Amino acid sequence: MQIGRKIYYEISTGDVVLITPEKFSGIQTIKEQDFAMYEALSCRVPESVGVIQLEYGQYSSDFQTCNSVRVDVGTGNLLFNYPVFEQ
């Protein structure tokens, strides 16, 4: 079973708290399990954190090349920040 990344973010700001890695095999976890498993989540109030579940391989090239990612709180879309190469 292929499992895509999960993007956990602050609902109020869109700042990303945690990105879980993609897995080629394993068990899909739910939000409550992730809060118990990851320290970055366990210290937060679950109601203040949103999650976006991606498909396996979705946005792979973006994650490989971006400097950072955040969530547009209005639309729920991912906003990638890419490096700028000057000539």
mmCIF file with all atom_site columns, C-alpha atoms in Angstrom:
data_model
loop_
_atom_site.group_PDB
_atom_site.id
_atom_site.type_symbol
_atom_site.label_atom_id
_atom_site.label_alt_id
_atom_site.label_comp_id
_atom_site.label_asym_id
_atom_site.label_entity_id
_atom_site.label_seq_id
_atom_site.pdbx_PDB_ins_code
_atom_site.Cartn_x
_atom_site.Cartn_y
_atom_site.Cartn_z
_atom_site.occupancy
_atom_site.B_iso_or_equiv
_atom_site.pdbx_formal_charge
_atom_site.auth_seq_id
_atom_site.auth_comp_id
_atom_site.auth_asym_id
_atom_site.auth_atom_id
_atom_site.pdbx_PDB_model_num
ATOM 1  C CA . MET A 1 1  ? 0.000  0.000  0.000   1.00 0.00 ? 1  MET A CA 1
ATOM 2  C CA . GLN A 1 2  ? 1.406  3.365  -1.029  1.00 0.00 ? 2  GLN A CA 1
ATOM 3  C CA . ILE A 1 3  ? 0.842  6.160  1.478   1.00 0.00 ? 3  ILE A CA 1
ATOM 4  C CA . GLY A 1 4  ? 1.343  9.808  0.586   1.00 0.00 ? 4  GLY A CA 1
ATOM 5  C CA . ARG A 1 5  ? 2.676  12.630 2.709   1.00 0.00 ? 5  ARG A CA 1
ATOM 6  C CA . LYS A 1 6  ? 0.544  14.363 5.301   1.00 0.00 ? 6  LYS A CA 1
ATOM 7  C CA . ILE A 1 7  ? 0.956  18.095 5.763   1.00 0.00 ? 7  ILE A CA 1
ATOM 8  C CA . TYR A 1 8  ? 0.068  19.272 9.281   1.00 0.00 ? 8  TYR A CA 1
ATOM 9  C CA . TYR A 1 9  ? -0.300 23.037 9.578   1.00 0.00 ? 9  TYR A CA 1
ATOM 10 C CA . GLU A 1 10 ? -1.508 25.772 11.930  1.00 0.00 ? 10 GLU A CA 1
ATOM 11 C CA . ILE A 1 11 ? -5.063 26.601 10.878  1.00 0.00 ? 11 ILE A CA 1
ATOM 12 C CA . SER A 1 12 ? -4.705 30.264 11.867  1.00 0.00 ? 12 SER A CA 1
ATOM 13 C CA . THR A 1 13 ? -1.494 30.989 9.929   1.00 0.00 ? 13 THR A CA 1
ATOM 14 C CA . GLY A 1 14 ? -0.910 28.227 7.375   1.00 0.00 ? 14 GLY A CA 1
ATOM 15 C CA . ASP A 1 15 ? 2.552  27.558 8.805   1.00 0.00 ? 15 ASP A CA 1
ATOM 16 C CA . VAL A 1 16 ? 3.563  23.937 8.348   1.00 0.00 ? 16 VAL A CA 1
ATOM 17 C CA . VAL A 1 17 ? 4.166  22.087 11.609  1.00 0.00 ? 17 VAL A CA 1
ATOM 18 C CA . LEU A 1 18 ? 5.064  18.654 10.241  1.00 0.00 ? 18 LEU A CA 1
ATOM 19 C CA . ILE A 1 19 ? 5.309  16.811 6.946   1.00 0.00 ? 19 ILE A CA 1
ATOM 20 C CA . THR A 1 20 ? 5.127  13.047 7.330   1.00 0.00 ? 20 THR A CA 1
ATOM 21 C CA . PRO A 1 21 ? 7.176  11.079 4.807   1.00 0.00 ? 21 PRO A CA 1
ATOM 22 C CA . GLU A 1 22 ? 5.758  9.028  1.967   1.00 0.00 ? 22 GLU A CA 1
ATOM 23 C CA . LYS A 1 23 ? 5.707  5.299  2.547   1.00 0.00 ? 23 LYS A CA 1
ATOM 24 C CA . PHE A 1 24 ? 5.709  2.535  -0.029  1.00 0.00 ? 24 PHE A CA 1
ATOM 25 C CA . SER A 1 25 ? 4.159  0.125  2.418   1.00 0.00 ? 25 SER A CA 1
ATOM 26 C CA . GLY A 1 26 ? 2.712  0.300  5.881   1.00 0.00 ? 26 GLY A CA 1
ATOM 27 C CA . ILE A 1 27 ? -0.409 1.287  7.700   1.00 0.00 ? 27 ILE A CA 1
ATOM 28 C CA . GLN A 1 28 ? -2.275 4.541  7.207   1.00 0.00 ? 28 GLN A CA 1
ATOM 29 C CA . THR A 1 29 ? -2.509 6.393  10.525  1.00 0.00 ? 29 THR A CA 1
ATOM 30 C CA . ILE A 1 30 ? -5.218 8.767  11.657  1.00 0.00 ? 30 ILE A CA 1
ATOM 31 C CA . LYS A 1 31 ? -4.724 12.260 13.091  1.00 0.00 ? 31 LYS A CA 1
ATOM 32 C CA . GLU A 1 32 ? -5.022 11.102 16.707  1.00 0.00 ? 32 GLU A CA 1
ATOM 33 C CA . GLN A 1 33 ? -2.315 8.470  16.203  1.00 0.00 ? 33 GLN A CA 1
ATOM 34 C CA . ASP A 1 34 ? 0.005  11.002 14.585  1.00 0.00 ? 34 ASP A CA 1
ATOM 35 C CA . PHE A 1 35 ? -0.477 13.397 17.524  1.00 0.00 ? 35 PHE A CA 1
ATOM 36 C CA . ALA A 1 36 ? 0.604  10.604 19.873  1.00 0.00 ? 36 ALA A CA 1
ATOM 37 C CA . MET A 1 37 ? 3.554  9.607  17.654  1.00 0.00 ? 37 MET A CA 1
ATOM 38 C CA . TYR A 1 38 ? 5.157  12.936 16.636  1.00 0.00 ? 38 TYR A CA 1
ATOM 39 C CA . GLU A 1 39 ? 6.552  15.370 19.210  1.00 0.00 ? 39 GLU A CA 1
ATOM 40 C CA . ALA A 1 40 ? 5.975  18.348 16.892  1.00 0.00 ? 40 ALA A CA 1
ATOM 41 C CA . LEU A 1 41 ? 2.244  17.602 17.080  1.00 0.00 ? 41 LEU A CA 1
ATOM 42 C CA . SER A 1 42 ? 1.903  16.349 20.655  1.00 0.00 ? 42 SER A CA 1
ATOM 43 C CA . CYS A 1 43 ? 2.665  19.780 22.121  1.00 0.00 ? 43 CYS A CA 1
ATOM 44 C CA . ARG A 1 44 ? -0.176 21.438 20.159  1.00 0.00 ? 44 ARG A CA 1
ATOM 45 C CA . VAL A 1 45 ? -3.934 21.656 20.554  1.00 0.00 ? 45 VAL A CA 1
ATOM 46 C CA . PRO A 1 46 ? -5.369 19.248 17.955  1.00 0.00 ? 46 PRO A CA 1
ATOM 47 C CA . GLU A 1 47 ? -8.216 21.619 17.046  1.00 0.00 ? 47 GLU A CA 1
ATOM 48 C CA . SER A 1 48 ? -5.689 24.293 16.018  1.00 0.00 ? 48 SER A CA 1
ATOM 49 C CA . VAL A 1 49 ? -3.935 22.023 13.528  1.00 0.00 ? 49 VAL A CA 1
ATOM 50 C CA . GLY A 1 50 ? -5.220 21.084 10.081  1.00 0.00 ? 50 GLY A CA 1
ATOM 51 C CA . VAL A 1 51 ? -4.040 18.222 7.902   1.00 0.00 ? 51 VAL A CA 1
ATOM 52 C CA . ILE A 1 52 ? -3.825 17.679 4.162   1.00 0.00 ? 52 ILE A CA 1
ATOM 53 C CA . GLN A 1 53 ? -3.429 14.084 2.976   1.00 0.00 ? 53 GLN A CA 1
ATOM 54 C CA . LEU A 1 54 ? -1.594 13.828 -0.350  1.00 0.00 ? 54 LEU A CA 1
ATOM 55 C CA . GLU A 1 55 ? -1.571 10.943 -2.785  1.00 0.00 ? 55 GLU A CA 1
ATOM 56 C CA . TYR A 1 56 ? 1.647  8.948  -3.044  1.00 0.00 ? 56 TYR A CA 1
ATOM 57 C CA . GLY A 1 57 ? 3.997  10.870 -5.347  1.00 0.00 ? 57 GLY A CA 1
ATOM 58 C CA . GLN A 1 58 ? 1.821  13.994 -5.446  1.00 0.00 ? 58 GLN A CA 1
ATOM 59 C CA . TYR A 1 59 ? 3.988  17.130 -5.661  1.00 0.00 ? 59 TYR A CA 1
ATOM 60 C CA . SER A 1 60 ? 7.186  15.019 -5.435  1.00 0.00 ? 60 SER A CA 1
ATOM 61 C CA . SER A 1 61 ? 9.223  17.314 -7.682  1.00 0.00 ? 61 SER A CA 1
ATOM 62 C CA . ASP A 1 62 ? 7.953  20.393 -5.816  1.00 0.00 ? 62 ASP A CA 1
ATOM 63 C CA . PHE A 1 63 ? 9.052  18.959 -2.455  1.00 0.00 ? 63 PHE A CA 1
ATOM 64 C CA . GLN A 1 64 ? 12.476 18.092 -3.900  1.00 0.00 ? 64 GLN A CA 1
ATOM 65 C CA . THR A 1 65 ? 13.155 21.595 -5.203  1.00 0.00 ? 65 THR A CA 1
ATOM 66 C CA . CYS A 1 66 ? 11.347 23.956 -2.819  1.00 0.00 ? 66 CYS A CA 1
ATOM 67 C CA . ASN A 1 67 ? 12.864 25.858 0.087   1.00 0.00 ? 67 ASN A CA 1
ATOM 68 C CA . SER A 1 68 ? 9.672  25.748 2.106   1.00 0.00 ? 68 SER A CA 1
ATOM 69 C CA . VAL A 1 69 ? 5.958  25.117 1.908   1.00 0.00 ? 69 VAL A CA 1
ATOM 70 C CA . ARG A 1 70 ? 2.950  26.625 3.645   1.00 0.00 ? 70 ARG A CA 1
ATOM 71 C CA . VAL A 1 71 ? -0.805 26.357 3.325   1.00 0.00 ? 71 VAL A CA 1
ATOM 72 C CA . ASP A 1 72 ? -3.088 29.091 2.021   1.00 0.00 ? 72 ASP A CA 1
ATOM 73 C CA . VAL A 1 73 ? -5.632 29.226 4.856   1.00 0.00 ? 73 VAL A CA 1
ATOM 74 C CA . GLY A 1 74 ? -8.290 30.632 2.542   1.00 0.00 ? 74 GLY A CA 1
ATOM 75 C CA . THR A 1 75 ? -8.128 27.936 -0.112  1.00 0.00 ? 75 THR A CA 1
ATOM 76 C CA . GLY A 1 76 ? -6.303 25.047 1.578   1.00 0.00 ? 76 GLY A CA 1
ATOM 77 C CA . ASN A 1 77 ? -3.816 24.924 -1.301  1.00 0.00 ? 77 ASN A CA 1
ATOM 78 C CA . LEU A 1 78 ? -0.109 24.333 -0.801  1.00 0.00 ? 78 LEU A CA 1
ATOM 79 C CA . LEU A 1 79 ? 2.156  27.310 -1.483  1.00 0.00 ? 79 LEU A CA 1
ATOM 80 C CA . PHE A 1 80 ? 5.698  26.312 -2.419  1.00 0.00 ? 80 PHE A CA 1
ATOM 81 C CA . ASN A 1 81 ? 8.626  28.707 -2.076  1.00 0.00 ? 81 ASN A CA 1
ATOM 82 C CA . TYR A 1 82 ? 11.327 27.960 -4.651  1.00 0.00 ? 82 TYR A CA 1
ATOM 83 C CA . PRO A 1 83 ? 14.945 29.124 -4.676  1.00 0.00 ? 83 PRO A CA 1
ATOM 84 C CA . VAL A 1 84 ? 15.778 32.049 -6.945  1.00 0.00 ? 84 VAL A CA 1
ATOM 85 C CA . PHE A 1 85 ? 18.874 31.561 -9.043  1.00 0.00 ? 85 PHE A CA 1
ATOM 86 C CA . GLU A 1 86 ? 20.565 34.758 -10.104 1.00 0.00 ? 86 GLU A CA 1
ATOM 87 C CA . GLN A 1 87 ? 22.785 34.889 -13.164 1.00 0.00 ? 87 GLN A CA 1
#
